[in-house]
Coordinates of N, CA and C in Angstrom, one line a residue:
M212 N -15.9 -76.7 -246.1 CA -16.1 -78.1 -245.6 C -16.5 -77.8 -243.9
A213 N -17.2 -78.9 -244.4 CA -18.0 -77.9 -242.1 C -18.3 -80.3 -242.0
L214 N -17.7 -80.6 -240.9 CA -18.1 -81.9 -240.6 C -19.1 -81.8 -239.8
T215 N -19.3 -82.9 -239.2 CA -20.3 -83.3 -237.8 C -19.3 -84.6 -236.8
P216 N -19.8 -83.8 -235.6 CA -19.0 -85.4 -234.6 C -19.2 -86.1 -235.1
R217 N -18.4 -87.3 -234.7 CA -18.9 -89.0 -234.6 C -19.7 -88.9 -233.5
H218 N -20.3 -89.8 -233.3 CA -21.7 -90.8 -232.3 C -21.7 -91.4 -233.0
S219 N -21.8 -91.9 -231.9 CA -22.6 -93.7 -231.8 C -24.0 -93.8 -231.7
P220 N -24.0 -95.1 -232.3 CA -26.0 -95.6 -233.2 C -26.1 -94.9 -230.9
P221 N -27.6 -94.7 -231.0 CA -28.5 -94.1 -229.3 C -28.2 -95.6 -229.1
N222 N -28.8 -96.7 -230.2 CA -29.3 -97.9 -228.7 C -28.1 -98.6 -229.4
A223 N -26.4 -98.3 -229.5 CA -25.1 -99.1 -229.1 C -24.5 -99.6 -228.1
P224 N -24.5 -100.7 -227.1 CA -23.8 -100.8 -226.1 C -22.6 -100.3 -225.7
A225 N -22.6 -98.9 -224.5 CA -21.1 -98.8 -224.6 C -19.7 -99.8 -225.0
H226 N -20.1 -100.9 -224.5 CA -18.4 -102.2 -225.1 C -19.2 -102.5 -226.3
A227 N -19.7 -102.2 -227.2 CA -19.9 -102.9 -228.5 C -18.9 -102.8 -229.1
P228 N -18.2 -104.5 -230.1 CA -17.3 -104.1 -230.6 C -17.3 -103.4 -232.1
R229 N -16.1 -102.6 -232.1 CA -16.1 -102.0 -233.2 C -15.9 -102.6 -235.2
P230 N -16.9 -102.5 -236.2 CA -16.5 -103.3 -237.2 C -15.0 -102.9 -237.6
A231 N -15.1 -103.9 -238.0 CA -13.9 -104.2 -238.9 C -13.2 -103.0 -239.0
H232 N -13.7 -102.5 -240.1 CA -13.5 -102.0 -241.2 C -13.2 -100.1 -240.7
L233 N -13.3 -100.5 -238.5 CA -13.0 -98.9 -238.2 C -11.2 -99.4 -237.5
A234 N -11.5 -100.7 -237.6 CA -9.9 -100.5 -236.3 C -9.7 -100.1 -236.6
Q235 N -8.5 -99.8 -235.6 CA -7.2 -98.7 -236.2 C -6.4 -100.0 -236.5
P236 N -5.3 -99.7 -237.4 CA -4.4 -99.9 -238.0 C -3.3 -100.0 -236.7
S237 N -2.4 -100.5 -236.6 CA -1.4 -101.3 -235.4 C -0.1 -101.2 -235.4
H238 N 0.4 -100.2 -237.1 CA 1.5 -99.9 -237.5 C 1.6 -97.9 -236.1
P239 N 2.8 -97.6 -235.3 CA 2.3 -97.0 -234.9 C 2.0 -94.7 -235.3
A240 N 2.8 -94.6 -236.6 CA 2.4 -94.4 -237.4 C 0.8 -93.4 -238.3
A241 N 0.6 -94.8 -238.8 CA -1.0 -94.8 -238.4 C -1.8 -94.6 -236.9
V242 N -1.9 -95.3 -236.7 CA -2.5 -95.0 -235.2 C -2.5 -93.8 -234.9
E243 N -1.1 -92.6 -235.0 CA -0.6 -91.4 -234.5 C -1.4 -90.5 -235.7
A244 N -1.0 -90.6 -236.8 CA -2.4 -89.9 -238.0 C -3.1 -90.1 -238.0
N245 N -4.2 -91.5 -237.0 CA -5.4 -91.2 -237.1 C -5.5 -90.0 -235.9
E246 N -5.2 -90.3 -234.3 CA -5.8 -89.5 -233.8 C -5.4 -88.0 -234.1
A247 N -4.7 -88.0 -235.2 CA -4.5 -86.1 -235.1 C -6.0 -86.3 -236.2
I248 N -5.7 -87.2 -236.9 CA -7.5 -86.3 -237.5 C -9.2 -86.5 -237.1
R249 N -8.7 -87.0 -236.5 CA -10.2 -87.1 -235.2 C -10.0 -85.8 -234.7
A250 N -8.2 -86.1 -234.4 CA -8.7 -84.1 -233.3 C -9.2 -83.6 -234.0
L251 N -7.9 -83.2 -234.8 CA -9.0 -81.2 -235.9 C -9.8 -82.0 -236.2
V252 N -10.6 -83.5 -236.5 CA -12.0 -83.2 -236.9 C -12.7 -82.7 -235.9
D253 N -12.6 -83.6 -234.6 CA -13.4 -83.0 -233.9 C -13.7 -82.2 -233.6
A254 N -12.5 -80.2 -233.2 CA -12.0 -79.6 -232.7 C -13.2 -78.5 -233.9
R255 N -13.4 -79.2 -235.3 CA -14.3 -78.1 -236.1 C -15.2 -79.5 -236.2
A256 N -15.6 -80.0 -235.8 CA -17.4 -80.6 -236.1 C -18.1 -78.9 -236.6
G257 N -19.0 -79.0 -237.2 CA -19.8 -78.4 -237.5 C -19.5 -77.7 -238.1
Q258 N -18.6 -76.9 -238.1 CA -18.0 -75.2 -238.5 C -16.9 -75.7 -240.1
D259 N -17.1 -74.5 -240.4 CA -16.5 -74.7 -242.0 C -14.8 -74.6 -241.5
W260 N -14.0 -74.8 -243.1 CA -12.7 -75.2 -242.3 C -11.7 -73.7 -242.7
S261 N -11.6 -72.8 -242.7 CA -10.4 -72.7 -243.5 C -8.9 -73.3 -245.1
S262 N -9.1 -72.5 -245.3 CA -8.2 -73.6 -246.1 C -7.0 -74.1 -245.6
V263 N -6.1 -73.4 -243.9 CA -4.9 -74.4 -243.8 C -5.7 -75.5 -243.1
E264 N -6.7 -75.1 -242.7 CA -7.8 -76.5 -241.6 C -7.9 -77.4 -243.5
S265 N -7.8 -77.5 -244.5 CA -8.4 -78.6 -245.0 C -6.6 -79.0 -245.7
A266 N -5.6 -78.3 -245.9 CA -4.5 -78.5 -246.0 C -3.9 -79.2 -245.5
A267 N -4.0 -79.1 -243.9 CA -3.7 -79.6 -242.9 C -4.6 -81.6 -242.9
Y268 N -5.5 -80.9 -243.2 CA -6.3 -82.1 -243.3 C -6.2 -83.6 -244.3
E269 N -5.4 -82.0 -245.7 CA -5.0 -83.4 -246.5 C -3.4 -84.7 -246.2
V270 N -2.8 -83.8 -245.7 CA -1.6 -84.1 -245.2 C -1.5 -85.0 -244.3
L271 N -2.6 -84.5 -243.6 CA -2.6 -85.7 -242.1 C -3.5 -88.1 -242.5
L272 N -4.3 -87.2 -243.5 CA -4.5 -88.3 -244.5 C -3.7 -89.1 -245.6
I273 N -3.2 -88.5 -246.6 CA -2.1 -89.1 -246.7 C -0.8 -89.5 -245.7
E274 N 0.0 -89.2 -244.6 CA 0.3 -89.6 -243.8 C -0.7 -91.3 -243.8
W275 N -1.6 -91.4 -242.7 CA -2.3 -91.9 -242.5 C -2.7 -93.0 -244.1
A276 N -2.5 -92.7 -244.6 CA -3.0 -94.3 -246.5 C -1.0 -94.3 -246.4
A277 N -0.4 -93.9 -246.2 CA 0.6 -94.3 -246.3 C 1.8 -95.2 -244.7
A278 N 1.3 -94.7 -243.8 CA 1.2 -96.1 -243.2 C 0.9 -97.2 -243.2
T279 N -0.7 -96.8 -243.5 CA -1.0 -98.3 -243.7 C -1.0 -99.1 -244.9
Q280 N -0.4 -98.4 -245.7 CA 0.7 -99.4 -246.0 C 1.0 -100.0 -246.6
S281 N 2.6 -99.2 -245.6 CA 3.2 -100.1 -245.3 C 3.2 -101.0 -244.3
A282 N 2.1 -100.4 -243.5 CA 2.0 -101.5 -243.0 C 1.4 -102.3 -243.2
A283 N 0.0 -102.6 -244.3 CA -0.2 -103.6 -245.3 C 1.2 -104.1 -245.6
T284 N 1.9 -103.5 -246.7 CA 2.9 -104.6 -246.9 C 4.2 -104.6 -246.7
G285 N 4.1 -105.2 -244.8 CA 5.3 -105.0 -244.3 C 6.3 -104.0 -244.6
D286 N 6.9 -102.7 -244.9 CA 7.1 -102.0 -244.5 C 8.1 -101.7 -245.8
I287 N 7.9 -102.1 -247.1 CA 8.4 -102.0 -247.8 C 8.1 -101.2 -248.7
I288 N 9.0 -100.4 -249.7 CA 8.2 -99.3 -250.1 C 8.6 -99.3 -251.6
E289 N 8.8 -99.4 -253.2 CA 8.5 -99.4 -254.0 C 8.8 -98.2 -254.3
A290 N 9.8 -97.6 -255.7 CA 10.1 -96.2 -256.2 C 9.6 -97.0 -257.1
A291 N 9.0 -95.9 -258.1 CA 7.9 -95.6 -258.8 C 8.6 -96.2 -260.5

């Protein structure tokens, strides 16, 4: 898998507000996972990923999803 770096649209001012769907969640674990995801993607931008890097990305996505879900539900975790 190869990802490309994130770029702002060419005409977007630097101070333009981020769309709501791109806003970072307020839960600290979600913010931390999001930053780790961005760092991994930016570091490997335009390059093929190894299976280890792909697995690390998957783990970070799972952590982020769990943190955003717990933030949305008030940290209530349901048993299956």
